Amino acid sequence: MTIKTKLTGGALAAVVLLGLSACASMSERERNTAIGAGVGGVAGSVLTGGSTTGTIGGAVVGGVIGNQIETKDKK
């Protein structure tokens, strides 16, 4: 694993963590979309060996999946 790949993974993880801390005022659907995009981006990066295209593709797919997840209303 090269230094560039390690730095990219670390930076991506930091961005995801900072992004998730801003979820307090988001709706549940927006929060699911953000989480899906973060997880998808990390998964895409891991599966493609740090490829930019794989990371972006994973984030897009994860965001779409997160957006489409329906949760039950809390009563």
PDB file of N, CA, C and O in Angstrom:
ATOM      1  N   MET A   1       0.852  -1.169   0.000  1.00  0.00           N
ATOM      2  CA  MET A   1       0.000   0.000   0.000  1.00  0.00           C
ATOM      3  C   MET A   1       0.903   1.239   0.000  1.00  0.00           C
ATOM      4  O   MET A   1       1.792   1.375   0.816  1.00  0.00           O
ATOM      5  N   THR A   2       0.660   2.132  -0.920  1.00  0.00           N
ATOM      6  CA  THR A   2       1.505   3.304  -1.032  1.00  0.00           C
ATOM      7  C   THR A   2       1.087   4.377  -0.038  1.00  0.00           C
ATOM      8  O   THR A   2      -0.003   4.340   0.535  1.00  0.00           O
ATOM      9  N   ILE A   3       1.954   5.340   0.145  1.00  0.00           N
ATOM     10  CA  ILE A   3       1.666   6.453   1.048  1.00  0.00           C
ATOM     11  C   ILE A   3       0.467   7.248   0.543  1.00  0.00           C
ATOM     12  O   ILE A   3      -0.377   7.670   1.330  1.00  0.00           O
ATOM     13  N   LYS A   4       0.379   7.415  -0.765  1.00  0.00           N
ATOM     14  CA  LYS A   4      -0.753   8.158  -1.340  1.00  0.00           C
ATOM     15  C   LYS A   4      -2.078   7.478  -1.005  1.00  0.00           C
ATOM     16  O   LYS A   4      -3.051   8.137  -0.638  1.00  0.00           O
ATOM     17  N   THR A   5      -2.130   6.175  -1.099  1.00  0.00           N
ATOM     18  CA  THR A   5      -3.345   5.426  -0.791  1.00  0.00           C
ATOM     19  C   THR A   5      -3.695   5.563   0.685  1.00  0.00           C
ATOM     20  O   THR A   5      -4.854   5.749   1.042  1.00  0.00           O
ATOM     21  N   LYS A   6      -2.697   5.483   1.555  1.00  0.00           N
ATOM     22  CA  LYS A   6      -2.934   5.632   2.985  1.00  0.00           C
ATOM     23  C   LYS A   6      -3.459   7.030   3.310  1.00  0.00           C
ATOM     24  O   LYS A   6      -4.389   7.184   4.101  1.00  0.00           O
ATOM     25  N   LEU A   7      -2.864   8.050   2.715  1.00  0.00           N
ATOM     26  CA  LEU A   7      -3.313   9.419   2.961  1.00  0.00           C
ATOM     27  C   LEU A   7      -4.721   9.647   2.431  1.00  0.00           C
ATOM     28  O   LEU A   7      -5.536  10.313   3.074  1.00  0.00           O
ATOM     29  N   THR A   8      -5.018   9.088   1.275  1.00  0.00           N
ATOM     30  CA  THR A   8      -6.359   9.231   0.705  1.00  0.00           C
ATOM     31  C   THR A   8      -7.387   8.569   1.600  1.00  0.00           C
ATOM     32  O   THR A   8      -8.444   9.148   1.872  1.00  0.00           O
ATOM     33  N   GLY A   9      -7.106   7.377   2.072  1.00  0.00           N
ATOM     34  CA  GLY A   9      -8.026   6.672   2.971  1.00  0.00           C
ATOM     35  C   GLY A   9      -8.228   7.424   4.277  1.00  0.00           C
ATOM     36  O   GLY A   9      -9.350   7.542   4.777  1.00  0.00           O
ATOM     37  N   GLY A  10      -7.153   7.957   4.834  1.00  0.00           N
ATOM     38  CA  GLY A  10      -7.251   8.728   6.080  1.00  0.00           C
ATOM     39  C   GLY A  10      -8.042  10.011   5.892  1.00  0.00           C
ATOM     40  O   GLY A  10      -8.867  10.380   6.734  1.00  0.00           O
ATOM     41  N   ALA A  11      -7.793  10.698   4.781  1.00  0.00           N
ATOM     42  CA  ALA A  11      -8.533  11.929   4.497  1.00  0.00           C
ATOM     43  C   ALA A  11     -10.008  11.643   4.278  1.00  0.00           C
ATOM     44  O   ALA A  11     -10.876  12.378   4.758  1.00  0.00           O
ATOM     45  N   LEU A  12     -10.305  10.572   3.579  1.00  0.00           N
ATOM     46  CA  LEU A  12     -11.695  10.192   3.335  1.00  0.00           C
ATOM     47  C   LEU A  12     -12.394   9.857   4.651  1.00  0.00           C
ATOM     48  O   LEU A  12     -13.533  10.275   4.881  1.00  0.00           O
ATOM     49  N   ALA A  13     -11.726   9.140   5.521  1.00  0.00           N
ATOM     50  CA  ALA A  13     -12.314   8.812   6.823  1.00  0.00           C
ATOM     51  C   ALA A  13     -12.575  10.070   7.644  1.00  0.00           C
ATOM     52  O   ALA A  13     -13.615  10.197   8.290  1.00  0.00           O
ATOM     53  N   ALA A  14     -11.652  11.022   7.615  1.00  0.00           N
ATOM     54  CA  ALA A  14     -11.836  12.274   8.347  1.00  0.00           C
ATOM     55  C   ALA A  14     -13.019  13.069   7.807  1.00  0.00           C
ATOM     56  O   ALA A  14     -13.818  13.614   8.571  1.00  0.00           O
ATOM     57  N   VAL A  15     -13.148  13.115   6.491  1.00  0.00           N
ATOM     58  CA  VAL A  15     -14.266  13.833   5.876  1.00  0.00           C
ATOM     59  C   VAL A  15     -15.591  13.184   6.254  1.00  0.00           C
ATOM     60  O   VAL A  15     -16.569  13.863   6.564  1.00  0.00           O
ATOM     61  N   VAL A  16     -15.630  11.861   6.246  1.00  0.00           N
ATOM     62  CA  VAL A  16     -16.864  11.147   6.608  1.00  0.00           C
ATOM     63  C   VAL A  16     -17.231  11.443   8.058  1.00  0.00           C
ATOM     64  O   VAL A  16     -18.386  11.752   8.366  1.00  0.00           O
ATOM     65  N   LEU A  17     -16.270  11.392   8.949  1.00  0.00           N
ATOM     66  CA  LEU A  17     -16.559  11.655  10.363  1.00  0.00           C
ATOM     67  C   LEU A  17     -17.025  13.090  10.584  1.00  0.00           C
ATOM     68  O   LEU A  17     -17.970  13.339  11.335  1.00  0.00           O
ATOM     69  N   LEU A  18     -16.388  14.041   9.934  1.00  0.00           N
ATOM     70  CA  LEU A  18     -16.819  15.438  10.064  1.00  0.00           C
ATOM     71  C   LEU A  18     -18.197  15.633   9.455  1.00  0.00           C
ATOM     72  O   LEU A  18     -19.025  16.376   9.989  1.00  0.00           O
ATOM     73  N   GLY A  19     -18.440  14.977   8.339  1.00  0.00           N
ATOM     74  CA  GLY A  19     -19.744  15.089   7.691  1.00  0.00           C
ATOM     75  C   GLY A  19     -20.857  14.508   8.541  1.00  0.00           C
ATOM     76  O   GLY A  19     -21.952  15.058   8.620  1.00  0.00           O
ATOM     77  N   LEU A  20     -20.590  13.409   9.205  1.00  0.00           N
ATOM     78  CA  LEU A  20     -21.607  12.785  10.046  1.00  0.00           C
ATOM     79  C   LEU A  20     -21.906  13.619  11.284  1.00  0.00           C
ATOM     80  O   LEU A  20     -23.015  13.580  11.805  1.00  0.00           O
ATOM     81  N   SER A  21     -20.944  14.409  11.746  1.00  0.00           N
ATOM     82  CA  SER A  21     -21.198  15.259  12.911  1.00  0.00           C
ATOM     83  C   SER A  21     -22.156  16.393  12.571  1.00  0.00           C
ATOM     84  O   SER A  21     -22.779  16.970  13.454  1.00  0.00           O
ATOM     85  N   ALA A  22     -22.320  16.702  11.301  1.00  0.00           N
ATOM     86  CA  ALA A  22     -23.227  17.767  10.882  1.00  0.00           C
ATOM     87  C   ALA A  22     -24.638  17.251  10.625  1.00  0.00           C
ATOM     88  O   ALA A  22     -25.496  17.992  10.175  1.00  0.00           O
ATOM     89  N   CYS A  23     -24.899  16.011  10.926  1.00  0.00           N
ATOM     90  CA  CYS A  23     -26.197  15.392  10.622  1.00  0.00           C
ATOM     91  C   CYS A  23     -27.288  15.720  11.634  1.00  0.00           C
ATOM     92  O   CYS A  23     -28.422  15.286  11.467  1.00  0.00           O
ATOM     93  N   ALA A  24     -26.992  16.448  12.675  1.00  0.00           N
ATOM     94  CA  ALA A  24     -27.967  16.674  13.732  1.00  0.00           C
ATOM     95  C   ALA A  24     -29.215  17.393  13.238  1.00  0.00           C
ATOM     96  O   ALA A  24     -30.319  17.117  13.693  1.00  0.00           O
ATOM     97  N   SER A  25     -29.078  18.326  12.320  1.00  0.00           N
ATOM     98  CA  SER A  25     -30.243  19.086  11.863  1.00  0.00           C
ATOM     99  C   SER A  25     -30.827  18.533  10.561  1.00  0.00           C
ATOM    100  O   SER A  25     -31.729  19.126   9.997  1.00  0.00           O
ATOM    101  N   MET A  26     -30.342  17.408  10.105  1.00  0.00           N
ATOM    102  CA  MET A  26     -30.831  16.825   8.854  1.00  0.00           C
ATOM    103  C   MET A  26     -32.069  15.965   9.098  1.00  0.00           C
ATOM    104  O   MET A  26     -32.259  15.435  10.190  1.00  0.00           O
ATOM    105  N   SER A  27     -32.869  15.825   8.040  1.00  0.00           N
ATOM    106  CA  SER A  27     -33.987  14.886   8.120  1.00  0.00           C
ATOM    107  C   SER A  27     -33.417  13.469   8.082  1.00  0.00           C
ATOM    108  O   SER A  27     -32.244  13.257   7.761  1.00  0.00           O
ATOM    109  N   GLU A  28     -34.260  12.503   8.395  1.00  0.00           N
ATOM    110  CA  GLU A  28     -33.786  11.118   8.417  1.00  0.00           C
ATOM    111  C   GLU A  28     -33.334  10.660   7.032  1.00  0.00           C
ATOM    112  O   GLU A  28     -32.337   9.965   6.894  1.00  0.00           O
ATOM    113  N   ARG A  29     -34.040  11.075   5.993  1.00  0.00           N
ATOM    114  CA  ARG A  29     -33.669  10.694   4.630  1.00  0.00           C
ATOM    115  C   ARG A  29     -32.323  11.320   4.249  1.00  0.00           C
ATOM    116  O   ARG A  29     -31.470  10.662   3.650  1.00  0.00           O
ATOM    117  N   GLU A  30     -32.105  12.584   4.592  1.00  0.00           N
ATOM    118  CA  GLU A  30     -30.827  13.241   4.289  1.00  0.00           C
ATOM    119  C   GLU A  30     -29.683  12.564   5.037  1.00  0.00           C
ATOM    120  O   GLU A  30     -28.597  12.381   4.495  1.00  0.00           O
ATOM    121  N   ARG A  31     -29.950  12.213   6.283  1.00  0.00           N
ATOM    122  CA  ARG A  31     -28.930  11.534   7.084  1.00  0.00           C
ATOM    123  C   ARG A  31     -28.590  10.174   6.473  1.00  0.00           C
ATOM    124  O   ARG A  31     -27.417   9.816   6.351  1.00  0.00           O
ATOM    125  N   ASN A  32     -29.595   9.402   6.052  1.00  0.00           N
ATOM    126  CA  ASN A  32     -29.350   8.105   5.417  1.00  0.00           C
ATOM    127  C   ASN A  32     -28.551   8.264   4.120  1.00  0.00           C
ATOM    128  O   ASN A  32     -27.689   7.451   3.811  1.00  0.00           O
ATOM    129  N   THR A  33     -28.860   9.315   3.357  1.00  0.00           N
ATOM    130  CA  THR A  33     -28.129   9.568   2.107  1.00  0.00           C
ATOM    131  C   THR A  33     -26.662   9.859   2.386  1.00  0.00           C
ATOM    132  O   THR A  33     -25.765   9.313   1.722  1.00  0.00           O
ATOM    133  N   ALA A  34     -26.399  10.708   3.379  1.00  0.00           N
ATOM    134  CA  ALA A  34     -25.011  11.061   3.716  1.00  0.00           C
ATOM    135  C   ALA A  34     -24.235   9.848   4.221  1.00  0.00           C
ATOM    136  O   ALA A  34     -23.079   9.620   3.829  1.00  0.00           O
ATOM    137  N   ILE A  35     -24.863   9.067   5.062  1.00  0.00           N
ATOM    138  CA  ILE A  35     -24.197   7.873   5.594  1.00  0.00           C
ATOM    139  C   ILE A  35     -23.931   6.864   4.475  1.00  0.00           C
ATOM    140  O   ILE A  35     -22.847   6.286   4.379  1.00  0.00           O
ATOM    141  N   GLY A  36     -24.929   6.681   3.606  1.00  0.00           N
ATOM    142  CA  GLY A  36     -24.752   5.758   2.478  1.00  0.00           C
ATOM    143  C   GLY A  36     -23.628   6.191   1.554  1.00  0.00           C
ATOM    144  O   GLY A  36     -22.834   5.374   1.089  1.00  0.00           O
ATOM    145  N   ALA A  37     -23.549   7.498   1.305  1.00  0.00           N
ATOM    146  CA  ALA A  37     -22.483   8.008   0.435  1.00  0.00           C
ATOM    147  C   ALA A  37     -21.112   7.797   1.074  1.00  0.00           C
ATOM    148  O   ALA A  37     -20.147   7.415   0.400  1.00  0.00           O
ATOM    149  N   GLY A  38     -21.026   8.034   2.376  1.00  0.00           N
ATOM    150  CA  GLY A  38     -19.743   7.836   3.068  1.00  0.00           C
ATOM    151  C   GLY A  38     -19.304   6.389   3.064  1.00  0.00           C
ATOM    152  O   GLY A  38     -18.148   6.063   2.732  1.00  0.00           O
ATOM    153  N   VAL A  39     -20.216   5.510   3.408  1.00  0.00           N
ATOM    154  CA  VAL A  39     -19.888   4.080   3.440  1.00  0.00           C
ATOM    155  C   VAL A  39     -19.579   3.571   2.033  1.00  0.00           C
ATOM    156  O   VAL A  39     -18.631   2.807   1.825  1.00  0.00           O
ATOM    157  N   GLY A  40     -20.382   4.008   1.059  1.00  0.00           N
ATOM    158  CA  GLY A  40     -20.153   3.590  -0.323  1.00  0.00           C
ATOM    159  C   GLY A  40     -18.811   4.074  -0.857  1.00  0.00           C
ATOM    160  O   GLY A  40     -18.122   3.354  -1.581  1.00  0.00           O
ATOM    161  N   GLY A  41     -18.442   5.294  -0.490  1.00  0.00           N
ATOM    162  CA  GLY A  41     -17.149   5.829  -0.927  1.00  0.00           C
ATOM    163  C   GLY A  41     -15.978   5.039  -0.364  1.00  0.00           C
ATOM    164  O   GLY A  41     -15.024   4.723  -1.077  1.00  0.00           O
ATOM    165  N   VAL A  42     -16.069   4.713   0.901  1.00  0.00           N
ATOM    166  CA  VAL A  42     -15.005   3.921   1.527  1.00  0.00           C
ATOM    167  C   VAL A  42     -14.956   2.521   0.907  1.00  0.00           C
ATOM    168  O   VAL A  42     -13.879   2.017   0.569  1.00  0.00           O
ATOM    169  N   ALA A  43     -16.126   1.906   0.738  1.00  0.00           N
ATOM    170  CA  ALA A  43     -16.165   0.566   0.146  1.00  0.00           C
ATOM    171  C   ALA A  43     -15.636   0.583  -1.285  1.00  0.00           C
ATOM    172  O   ALA A  43     -14.871  -0.298  -1.682  1.00  0.00           O
ATOM    173  N   GLY A  44     -16.029   1.584  -2.057  1.00  0.00           N
ATOM    174  CA  GLY A  44     -15.544   1.687  -3.433  1.00  0.00           C
ATOM    175  C   GLY A  44     -14.042   1.864  -3.495  1.00  0.00           C
ATOM    176  O   GLY A  44     -13.369   1.300  -4.360  1.00  0.00           O
ATOM    177  N   SER A  45     -13.509   2.641  -2.578  1.00  0.00           N
ATOM    178  CA  SER A  45     -12.062   2.852  -2.528  1.00  0.00           C
ATOM    179  C   SER A  45     -11.327   1.565  -2.169  1.00  0.00           C
ATOM    180  O   SER A  45     -10.321   1.224  -2.788  1.00  0.00           O
ATOM    181  N   VAL A  46     -11.849   0.855  -1.203  1.00  0.00           N
ATOM    182  CA  VAL A  46     -11.210  -0.400  -0.773  1.00  0.00           C
ATOM    183  C   VAL A  46     -11.270  -1.449  -1.882  1.00  0.00           C
ATOM    184  O   VAL A  46     -10.279  -2.112  -2.181  1.00  0.00           O
ATOM    185  N   LEU A  47     -12.439  -1.571  -2.504  1.00  0.00           N
ATOM    186  CA  LEU A  47     -12.614  -2.612  -3.519  1.00  0.00           C
ATOM    187  C   LEU A  47     -11.814  -2.355  -4.789  1.00  0.00           C
ATOM    188  O   LEU A  47     -11.482  -3.294  -5.516  1.00  0.00           O
ATOM    189  N   THR A  48     -11.517  -1.094  -5.083  1.00  0.00           N
ATOM    190  CA  THR A  48     -10.777  -0.785  -6.306  1.00  0.00           C
ATOM    191  C   THR A  48      -9.330  -0.389  -6.037  1.00  0.00           C
ATOM    192  O   THR A  48      -8.654   0.118  -6.917  1.00  0.00           O
ATOM    193  N   GLY A  49      -8.862  -0.608  -4.825  1.00  0.00           N
ATOM    194  CA  GLY A  49      -7.477  -0.304  -4.503  1.00  0.00           C
ATOM    195  C   GLY A  49      -7.164   1.177  -4.474  1.00  0.00           C
ATOM    196  O   GLY A  49      -6.061   1.594  -4.802  1.00  0.00           O
ATOM    197  N   GLY A  50      -8.118   2.009  -4.085  1.00  0.00           N
ATOM    198  CA  GLY A  50      -7.887   3.447  -3.973  1.00  0.00           C
ATOM    199  C   GLY A  50      -8.173   4.217  -5.245  1.00  0.00           C
ATOM    200  O   GLY A  50      -7.823   5.390  -5.346  1.00  0.00           O
ATOM    201  N   SER A  51      -8.806   3.599  -6.217  1.00  0.00           N
ATOM    202  CA  SER A  51      -9.125   4.269  -7.474  1.00  0.00           C
ATOM    203  C   SER A  51     -10.110   5.409  -7.234  1.00  0.00           C
ATOM    204  O   SER A  51     -11.095   5.262  -6.519  1.00  0.00           O
ATOM    205  N   THR A  52      -9.842   6.562  -7.829  1.00  0.00           N
ATOM    206  CA  THR A  52     -10.742   7.705  -7.699  1.00  0.00           C
ATOM    207  C   THR A  52     -12.110   7.388  -8.278  1.00  0.00           C
ATOM    208  O   THR A  52     -13.139   7.714  -7.687  1.00  0.00           O
ATOM    209  N   THR A  53     -12.129   6.744  -9.420  1.00  0.00           N
ATOM    210  CA  THR A  53     -13.389   6.379 -10.053  1.00  0.00           C
ATOM    211  C   THR A  53     -14.179   5.423  -9.173  1.00  0.00           C
ATOM    212  O   THR A  53     -15.396   5.574  -9.019  1.00  0.00           O
ATOM    213  N   GLY A  54     -13.520   4.464  -8.571  1.00  0.00           N
ATOM    214  CA  GLY A  54     -14.188   3.519  -7.679  1.00  0.00           C
ATOM    215  C   GLY A  54     -14.738   4.194  -6.434  1.00  0.00           C
ATOM    216  O   GLY A  54     -15.834   3.890  -5.978  1.00  0.00           O
ATOM    217  N   THR A  55     -13.992   5.151  -5.893  1.00  0.00           N
ATOM    218  CA  THR A  55     -14.431   5.881  -4.712  1.00  0.00           C
ATOM    219  C   THR A  55     -15.667   6.717  -5.019  1.00  0.00           C
ATOM    220  O   THR A  55     -16.660   6.687  -4.282  1.00  0.00           O
ATOM    221  N   ILE A  56     -15.621   7.461  -6.108  1.00  0.00           N
ATOM    222  CA  ILE A  56     -16.756   8.306  -6.489  1.00  0.00           C
ATOM    223  C   ILE A  56     -17.959   7.443  -6.853  1.00  0.00           C
ATOM    224  O   ILE A  56     -19.088   7.731  -6.439  1.00  0.00           O
ATOM    225  N   GLY A  57     -17.728   6.385  -7.607  1.00  0.00           N
ATOM    226  CA  GLY A  57     -18.819   5.481  -7.970  1.00  0.00           C
ATOM    227  C   GLY A  57     -19.465   4.858  -6.749  1.00  0.00           C
ATOM    228  O   GLY A  57     -20.692   4.763  -6.654  1.00  0.00           O
ATOM    229  N   GLY A  58     -18.655   4.433  -5.796  1.00  0.00           N
ATOM    230  CA  GLY A  58     -19.180   3.856  -4.560  1.00  0.00           C
ATOM    231  C   GLY A  58     -19.983   4.866  -3.758  1.00  0.00           C
ATOM    232  O   GLY A  58     -21.027   4.543  -3.193  1.00  0.00           O
ATOM    233  N   ALA A  59     -19.509   6.110  -3.722  1.00  0.00           N
ATOM    234  CA  ALA A  59     -20.235   7.156  -3.005  1.00  0.00           C
ATOM    235  C   ALA A  59     -21.588   7.435  -3.652  1.00  0.00           C
ATOM    236  O   ALA A  59     -22.595   7.613  -2.972  1.00  0.00           O
ATOM    237  N   VAL A  60     -21.609   7.457  -4.977  1.00  0.00           N
ATOM    238  CA  VAL A  60     -22.872   7.707  -5.688  1.00  0.00           C
ATOM    239  C   VAL A  60     -23.861   6.575  -5.428  1.00  0.00           C
ATOM    240  O   VAL A  60     -25.023   6.811  -5.069  1.00  0.00           O
ATOM    241  N   VAL A  61     -23.409   5.352  -5.595  1.00  0.00           N
ATOM    242  CA  VAL A  61     -24.297   4.200  -5.393  1.00  0.00           C
ATOM    243  C   VAL A  61     -24.767   4.136  -3.935  1.00  0.00           C
ATOM    244  O   VAL A  61     -25.954   3.934  -3.658  1.00  0.00           O
ATOM    245  N   GLY A  62     -23.856   4.349  -3.007  1.00  0.00           N
ATOM    246  CA  GLY A  62     -24.225   4.333  -1.588  1.00  0.00           C
ATOM    247  C   GLY A  62     -25.208   5.435  -1.239  1.00  0.00           C
ATOM    248  O   GLY A  62     -26.138   5.230  -0.453  1.00  0.00           O
ATOM    249  N   GLY A  63     -25.016   6.621  -1.815  1.00  0.00           N
ATOM    250  CA  GLY A  63     -25.940   7.722  -1.571  1.00  0.00           C
ATOM    251  C   GLY A  63     -27.331   7.433  -2.085  1.00  0.00           C
ATOM    252  O   GLY A  63     -28.333   7.722  -1.427  1.00  0.00           O
ATOM    253  N   VAL A  64     -27.417   6.836  -3.254  1.00  0.00           N
ATOM    254  CA  VAL A  64     -28.726   6.483  -3.825  1.00  0.00           C
ATOM    255  C   VAL A  64     -29.412   5.426  -2.959  1.00  0.00           C
ATOM    256  O   VAL A  64     -30.603   5.538  -2.646  1.00  0.00           O
ATOM    257  N   ILE A  65     -28.662   4.427  -2.546  1.00  0.00           N
ATOM    258  CA  ILE A  65     -29.243   3.387  -1.697  1.00  0.00           C
ATOM    259  C   ILE A  65     -29.695   3.986  -0.361  1.00  0.00           C
ATOM    260  O   ILE A  65     -30.800   3.713   0.119  1.00  0.00           O
ATOM    261  N   GLY A  66     -28.852   4.823   0.238  1.00  0.00           N
ATOM    262  CA  GLY A  66     -29.222   5.454   1.499  1.00  0.00           C
ATOM    263  C   GLY A  66     -30.447   6.328   1.369  1.00  0.00           C
ATOM    264  O   GLY A  66     -31.297   6.382   2.258  1.00  0.00           O
ATOM    265  N   ASN A  67     -30.596   7.006   0.240  1.00  0.00           N
ATOM    266  CA  ASN A  67     -31.746   7.866   0.007  1.00  0.00           C
ATOM    267  C   ASN A  67     -33.028   7.062  -0.130  1.00  0.00           C
ATOM    268  O   ASN A  67     -34.099   7.522   0.266  1.00  0.00           O
ATOM    269  N   GLN A  68     -32.933   5.868  -0.644  1.00  0.00           N
ATOM    270  CA  GLN A  68     -34.123   5.056  -0.901  1.00  0.00           C
ATOM    271  C   GLN A  68     -34.546   4.199   0.293  1.00  0.00           C
ATOM    272  O   GLN A  68     -35.617   3.612   0.272  1.00  0.00           O
ATOM    273  N   ILE A  69     -33.727   4.159   1.325  1.00  0.00           N
ATOM    274  CA  ILE A  69     -34.076   3.359   2.503  1.00  0.00           C
ATOM    275  C   ILE A  69     -35.205   4.072   3.244  1.00  0.00           C
ATOM    276  O   ILE A  69     -35.119   5.247   3.574  1.00  0.00           O
ATOM    277  N   GLU A  70     -36.275   3.331   3.479  1.00  0.00           N
ATOM    278  CA  GLU A  70     -37.397   3.882   4.233  1.00  0.00           C
ATOM    279  C   GLU A  70     -37.352   3.323   5.645  1.00  0.00           C
ATOM    280  O   GLU A  70     -37.158   2.141   5.850  1.00  0.00           O
ATOM    281  N   THR A  71     -37.528   4.209   6.605  1.00  0.00           N
ATOM    282  CA  THR A  71     -37.561   3.767   7.994  1.00  0.00           C
ATOM    283  C   THR A  71     -38.973   3.926   8.537  1.00  0.00           C
ATOM    284  O   THR A  71     -39.739   4.755   8.076  1.00  0.00           O
ATOM    285  N   LYS A  72     -39.271   3.126   9.509  1.00  0.00           N
ATOM    286  CA  LYS A  72     -40.600   3.188  10.118  1.00  0.00           C
ATOM    287  C   LYS A  72     -40.679   4.437  11.001  1.00  0.00           C
ATOM    288  O   LYS A  72     -39.700   4.826  11.643  1.00  0.00           O
ATOM    289  N   ASP A  73     -41.850   5.050  11.030  1.00  0.00           N
ATOM    290  CA  ASP A  73     -42.051   6.222  11.877  1.00  0.00           C
ATOM    291  C   ASP A  73     -41.973   5.807  13.335  1.00  0.00           C
ATOM    292  O   ASP A  73     -42.507   4.781  13.750  1.00  0.00           O
ATOM    293  N   LYS A  74     -41.326   6.660  14.109  1.00  0.00           N
ATOM    294  CA  LYS A  74     -41.222   6.388  15.546  1.00  0.00           C
ATOM    295  C   LYS A  74     -42.475   6.957  16.227  1.00  0.00           C
ATOM    296  O   LYS A  74     -42.866   8.086  15.986  1.00  0.00           O
ATOM    297  N   LYS A  75     -43.084   6.152  17.063  1.00  0.00           N
ATOM    298  CA  LYS A  75     -44.299   6.609  17.769  1.00  0.00           C
ATOM    299  C   LYS A  75     -44.066   6.652  19.239  1.00  0.00           C
ATOM    300  O   LYS A  75     -43.314   5.996  19.821  1.00  0.00           O
TER     301      LYS A  75
END
